[in-house]
Amino acid sequence: MNIHLPTTGPADDQATTLPRPTQAQAEDAIRTLLLWAGDDPNREGLLDTPKRVAKAYREWFCGYEEDPVELLARSFEEVEGYDEMVLLRDIRVESMCEHHMCPIIGKAHIAYLPNGRVVGISKLARVVEAFGKRLQIQEKLTAQVANVINDVLKPKGVAVVFEAVHQCMTTRGVHKTGVSMVTSRMLGAFRDDASTRREFLSMIQGNRGPGEG
């Protein structure tokens, strides 16, 4: 099985393809890391760790197996002329920093202004998942989610905000806890119309209903 590496920008004509290591090779690499950390991968408590970690990696990075364009491909025209903002807020985000491979945990807010078609709201959450379950930096993740919604749905505008805590900053390095990073990307009406942008920001900052965080 080959790994199709994602393109880094519009200048790339095609993704790079590399052979995927075998399960055994992945487990051997994890045993090497255990030795490098100073422990014995052959002791009882660590015997199955390489297998568990390899399995966890397939789950943490399952976004490489998803095509965000396909997720958004099915949309619906029967909206009775609805053209106001569609907002999905507080979408759980679980990603990994590509610099230190530490967790990025937070939430995303996505809005768009339909241009005759809407998409199932679960697809917006799955797009976040598809891009999030990869090695990432938050700025790129924010742009990727906004751009693919804009490119596929062709709405009148797209707004995306990510709020996240980076474990590469809280558990190592400067060890600063209680710090979150906020990134945003506004396209179309959300960029050009200040009132539309204010409405979006007000809605994601407004009071939550029962059970909302």
mmCIF file of C-alpha atoms in Angstrom, residues 7-211:
data_model
loop_
_atom_site.group_PDB
_atom_site.id
_atom_site.type_symbol
_atom_site.label_atom_id
_atom_site.label_comp_id
_atom_site.label_asym_id
_atom_site.label_seq_id
_atom_site.Cartn_x
_atom_site.Cartn_y
_atom_site.Cartn_z
ATOM 1 C CA THR A 7 -0.022 18.732 -1.809
ATOM 2 C CA THR A 8 1.259 21.826 -0.024
ATOM 3 C CA GLY A 9 -0.200 24.453 -2.329
ATOM 4 C CA PRO A 10 -1.628 25.265 -5.743
ATOM 5 C CA ALA A 11 1.813 25.108 -7.340
ATOM 6 C CA ASP A 12 1.938 21.337 -6.762
ATOM 7 C CA ASP A 13 0.760 19.375 -9.770
ATOM 8 C CA GLN A 14 0.275 16.100 -7.914
ATOM 9 C CA ALA A 15 0.742 14.471 -4.554
ATOM 10 C CA THR A 16 3.934 12.584 -3.752
ATOM 11 C CA THR A 17 3.585 8.827 -3.359
ATOM 12 C CA LEU A 18 5.695 6.853 -0.892
ATOM 13 C CA PRO A 19 5.453 3.174 0.098
ATOM 14 C CA ARG A 20 3.704 2.685 3.439
ATOM 15 C CA PRO A 21 5.854 0.839 5.985
ATOM 16 C CA THR A 22 4.541 -2.496 7.187
ATOM 17 C CA GLN A 23 2.959 -3.004 10.597
ATOM 18 C CA ALA A 24 6.131 -4.808 11.704
ATOM 19 C CA GLN A 25 8.324 -1.892 10.588
ATOM 20 C CA ALA A 26 6.127 0.566 12.472
ATOM 21 C CA GLU A 27 6.318 -1.536 15.630
ATOM 22 C CA ASP A 28 10.105 -1.798 15.310
ATOM 23 C CA ALA A 29 10.327 1.986 15.082
ATOM 24 C CA ILE A 30 8.304 2.312 18.289
ATOM 25 C CA ARG A 31 10.572 -0.171 20.065
ATOM 26 C CA THR A 32 13.518 1.995 19.025
ATOM 27 C CA LEU A 33 11.851 5.055 20.540
ATOM 28 C CA LEU A 34 11.198 3.152 23.779
ATOM 29 C CA LEU A 35 14.886 2.235 23.952
ATOM 30 C CA TRP A 36 15.881 5.838 23.145
ATOM 31 C CA ALA A 37 13.606 7.067 25.950
ATOM 32 C CA GLY A 38 15.539 4.843 28.360
ATOM 33 C CA ASP A 39 13.196 1.908 28.900
ATOM 34 C CA ASP A 40 13.210 -1.767 27.983
ATOM 35 C CA PRO A 41 10.650 -2.639 25.279
ATOM 36 C CA ASN A 42 10.944 -6.312 26.321
ATOM 37 C CA ARG A 43 9.686 -5.813 29.851
ATOM 38 C CA GLU A 44 6.179 -7.069 30.587
ATOM 39 C CA GLY A 45 4.417 -3.702 30.670
ATOM 40 C CA LEU A 46 5.805 -2.667 27.278
ATOM 41 C CA LEU A 47 5.574 -5.904 25.321
ATOM 42 C CA ASP A 48 2.351 -4.931 23.549
ATOM 43 C CA THR A 49 3.024 -1.183 23.506
ATOM 44 C CA PRO A 50 4.407 -1.069 19.932
ATOM 45 C CA LYS A 51 1.260 -2.778 18.617
ATOM 46 C CA ARG A 52 -1.003 -0.466 20.635
ATOM 47 C CA VAL A 53 0.838 2.674 19.547
ATOM 48 C CA ALA A 54 0.781 1.664 15.869
ATOM 49 C CA LYS A 55 -2.968 1.071 16.143
ATOM 50 C CA ALA A 56 -3.427 4.439 17.857
ATOM 51 C CA TYR A 57 -1.466 6.167 15.085
ATOM 52 C CA ARG A 58 -3.806 4.759 12.445
ATOM 53 C CA GLU A 59 -6.705 6.277 14.406
ATOM 54 C CA TRP A 60 -5.018 9.616 15.156
ATOM 55 C CA PHE A 61 -4.026 10.078 11.515
ATOM 56 C CA CYS A 62 -7.069 8.586 9.787
ATOM 57 C CA GLY A 63 -7.606 11.922 8.046
ATOM 58 C CA TYR A 64 -5.071 10.905 5.421
ATOM 59 C CA GLU A 65 -7.576 8.275 4.288
ATOM 60 C CA GLU A 66 -10.404 10.809 3.859
ATOM 61 C CA ASP A 67 -11.109 13.051 0.870
ATOM 62 C CA PRO A 68 -12.725 16.298 2.123
ATOM 63 C CA VAL A 69 -13.959 17.107 -1.388
ATOM 64 C CA GLU A 70 -15.912 13.852 -1.545
ATOM 65 C CA LEU A 71 -17.404 14.561 1.881
ATOM 66 C CA LEU A 72 -18.929 17.789 0.568
ATOM 67 C CA ALA A 73 -19.842 16.513 -2.887
ATOM 68 C CA ARG A 74 -23.451 15.666 -2.032
ATOM 69 C CA SER A 75 -25.480 18.815 -1.397
ATOM 70 C CA PHE A 76 -29.188 19.695 -1.520
ATOM 71 C CA GLU A 77 -31.158 22.297 -3.475
ATOM 72 C CA GLU A 78 -34.542 21.919 -1.726
ATOM 73 C CA VAL A 79 -34.056 24.667 0.853
ATOM 74 C CA GLU A 80 -37.192 26.770 0.190
ATOM 75 C CA GLY A 81 -35.041 29.740 -0.755
ATOM 76 C CA TYR A 82 -33.095 29.757 2.528
ATOM 77 C CA ASP A 83 -30.079 32.020 2.102
ATOM 78 C CA GLU A 84 -29.222 33.067 5.660
ATOM 79 C CA MET A 85 -26.177 31.975 7.609
ATOM 80 C CA VAL A 86 -25.655 28.297 8.379
ATOM 81 C CA LEU A 87 -23.475 27.919 11.477
ATOM 82 C CA LEU A 88 -22.041 24.863 13.196
ATOM 83 C CA ARG A 89 -20.172 25.806 16.330
ATOM 84 C CA ASP A 90 -18.132 24.054 19.011
ATOM 85 C CA ILE A 91 -16.966 21.218 16.744
ATOM 86 C CA ARG A 92 -14.483 19.131 18.702
ATOM 87 C CA VAL A 93 -10.966 19.314 17.206
ATOM 88 C CA GLU A 94 -8.300 16.688 17.821
ATOM 89 C CA SER A 95 -5.135 17.104 15.805
ATOM 90 C CA MET A 96 -1.363 16.689 16.067
ATOM 91 C CA CYS A 97 1.308 19.372 15.841
ATOM 92 C CA GLU A 98 3.561 18.571 12.910
ATOM 93 C CA HIS A 99 6.599 20.063 14.662
ATOM 94 C CA HIS A 100 6.557 17.969 17.863
ATOM 95 C CA MET A 101 3.756 15.435 17.234
ATOM 96 C CA CYS A 102 1.936 16.655 20.347
ATOM 97 C CA PRO A 103 -1.862 16.934 20.585
ATOM 98 C CA ILE A 104 -3.790 20.027 19.510
ATOM 99 C CA ILE A 105 -7.161 19.994 21.274
ATOM 100 C CA GLY A 106 -9.915 22.552 20.845
ATOM 101 C CA LYS A 107 -12.998 23.466 18.867
ATOM 102 C CA ALA A 108 -13.962 24.893 15.509
ATOM 103 C CA HIS A 109 -16.814 27.137 14.372
ATOM 104 C CA ILE A 110 -17.884 27.033 10.721
ATOM 105 C CA ALA A 111 -20.421 29.198 8.917
ATOM 106 C CA TYR A 112 -21.384 29.698 5.295
ATOM 107 C CA LEU A 113 -23.973 31.644 3.332
ATOM 108 C CA PRO A 114 -25.744 29.232 0.943
ATOM 109 C CA ASN A 115 -25.850 30.044 -2.717
ATOM 110 C CA GLY A 116 -28.802 27.818 -3.643
ATOM 111 C CA ARG A 117 -27.442 24.632 -2.067
ATOM 112 C CA VAL A 118 -26.709 23.344 1.438
ATOM 113 C CA VAL A 119 -24.752 20.372 2.745
ATOM 114 C CA GLY A 120 -25.601 18.016 5.607
ATOM 115 C CA ILE A 121 -24.216 19.536 8.807
ATOM 116 C CA SER A 122 -22.426 16.323 9.766
ATOM 117 C CA LYS A 123 -20.298 16.777 6.649
ATOM 118 C CA LEU A 124 -18.898 20.034 8.036
ATOM 119 C CA ALA A 125 -17.790 18.208 11.168
ATOM 120 C CA ARG A 126 -16.301 15.407 9.073
ATOM 121 C CA VAL A 127 -14.301 17.912 7.029
ATOM 122 C CA VAL A 128 -12.790 19.210 10.269
ATOM 123 C CA GLU A 129 -12.002 15.613 11.195
ATOM 124 C CA ALA A 130 -10.493 14.803 7.798
ATOM 125 C CA PHE A 131 -8.048 17.692 7.920
ATOM 126 C CA GLY A 132 -7.587 17.585 11.692
ATOM 127 C CA LYS A 133 -6.563 13.933 11.865
ATOM 128 C CA ARG A 134 -3.282 14.737 10.139
ATOM 129 C CA LEU A 135 -0.018 16.363 11.128
ATOM 130 C CA GLN A 136 -0.940 20.032 11.205
ATOM 131 C CA ILE A 137 -0.296 23.585 12.187
ATOM 132 C CA GLN A 138 -3.435 25.441 13.202
ATOM 133 C CA GLU A 139 -3.078 28.203 10.627
ATOM 134 C CA LYS A 140 -2.963 25.696 7.778
ATOM 135 C CA LEU A 141 -5.813 23.644 9.220
ATOM 136 C CA THR A 142 -8.034 26.739 9.400
ATOM 137 C CA ALA A 143 -7.289 27.688 5.805
ATOM 138 C CA GLN A 144 -7.806 24.148 4.480
ATOM 139 C CA VAL A 145 -11.264 23.801 6.022
ATOM 140 C CA ALA A 146 -12.409 27.212 4.771
ATOM 141 C CA ASN A 147 -10.961 26.761 1.299
ATOM 142 C CA VAL A 148 -12.485 23.351 0.607
ATOM 143 C CA ILE A 149 -15.954 24.511 1.688
ATOM 144 C CA ASN A 150 -15.588 27.558 -0.525
ATOM 145 C CA ASP A 151 -14.316 25.566 -3.506
ATOM 146 C CA VAL A 152 -16.895 22.759 -3.375
ATOM 147 C CA LEU A 153 -20.086 24.484 -2.195
ATOM 148 C CA LYS A 154 -19.339 27.840 -3.867
ATOM 149 C CA PRO A 155 -21.326 29.750 -1.224
ATOM 150 C CA LYS A 156 -21.639 33.521 -0.911
ATOM 151 C CA GLY A 157 -19.205 33.406 1.976
ATOM 152 C CA VAL A 158 -17.367 31.134 4.413
ATOM 153 C CA ALA A 159 -16.151 31.826 7.943
ATOM 154 C CA VAL A 160 -13.986 29.476 10.016
ATOM 155 C CA VAL A 161 -12.585 30.012 13.508
ATOM 156 C CA PHE A 162 -10.421 27.543 15.419
ATOM 157 C CA GLU A 163 -9.671 27.792 19.147
ATOM 158 C CA ALA A 164 -7.179 25.232 20.446
ATOM 159 C CA VAL A 165 -4.646 24.378 23.129
ATOM 160 C CA HIS A 166 -1.275 23.101 21.911
ATOM 161 C CA GLN A 167 0.374 20.475 24.106
ATOM 162 C CA CYS A 168 3.743 21.249 22.518
ATOM 163 C CA MET A 169 3.511 24.541 24.426
ATOM 164 C CA THR A 170 1.851 23.374 27.641
ATOM 165 C CA THR A 171 3.789 20.138 28.336
ATOM 166 C CA ARG A 172 7.221 21.108 27.006
ATOM 167 C CA GLY A 173 9.191 24.184 25.975
ATOM 168 C CA VAL A 174 7.821 27.240 27.780
ATOM 169 C CA HIS A 175 5.309 25.118 29.799
ATOM 170 C CA LYS A 176 2.585 27.776 29.625
ATOM 171 C CA THR A 177 -0.815 26.378 30.588
ATOM 172 C CA GLY A 178 -4.180 28.053 30.168
ATOM 173 C CA VAL A 179 -3.156 29.497 26.795
ATOM 174 C CA SER A 180 -5.280 28.929 23.700
ATOM 175 C CA MET A 181 -4.602 29.891 20.101
ATOM 176 C CA VAL A 182 -7.321 31.420 17.910
ATOM 177 C CA THR A 183 -7.149 31.484 14.116
ATOM 178 C CA SER A 184 -9.727 32.551 11.553
ATOM 179 C CA ARG A 185 -10.344 32.670 7.829
ATOM 180 C CA MET A 186 -13.077 34.789 6.268
ATOM 181 C CA LEU A 187 -14.018 34.472 2.608
ATOM 182 C CA GLY A 188 -16.592 36.172 0.422
ATOM 183 C CA ALA A 189 -19.278 38.100 2.303
ATOM 184 C CA PHE A 190 -17.652 37.393 5.658
ATOM 185 C CA ARG A 191 -14.527 39.194 4.502
ATOM 186 C CA ASP A 192 -16.210 41.973 2.529
ATOM 187 C CA ASP A 193 -19.220 42.766 4.714
ATOM 188 C CA ALA A 194 -18.423 43.900 8.267
ATOM 189 C CA SER A 195 -21.996 43.394 9.472
ATOM 190 C CA THR A 196 -22.041 39.769 8.290
ATOM 191 C CA ARG A 197 -18.725 39.160 9.985
ATOM 192 C CA ARG A 198 -19.969 40.734 13.228
ATOM 193 C CA GLU A 199 -23.100 38.575 13.139
ATOM 194 C CA PHE A 200 -20.973 35.437 12.834
ATOM 195 C CA LEU A 201 -18.619 36.438 15.662
ATOM 196 C CA SER A 202 -21.577 37.355 17.855
ATOM 197 C CA MET A 203 -23.225 33.981 17.244
ATOM 198 C CA ILE A 204 -20.140 31.936 18.145
ATOM 199 C CA GLN A 205 -19.587 34.001 21.298
ATOM 200 C CA GLY A 206 -23.239 34.099 22.364
ATOM 201 C CA ASN A 207 -25.014 32.216 25.119
ATOM 202 C CA ARG A 208 -25.048 28.433 24.828
ATOM 203 C CA GLY A 209 -28.139 26.363 25.254
ATOM 204 C CA PRO A 210 -28.575 23.507 27.763
ATOM 205 C CA GLY A 211 -25.710 21.037 27.569
#
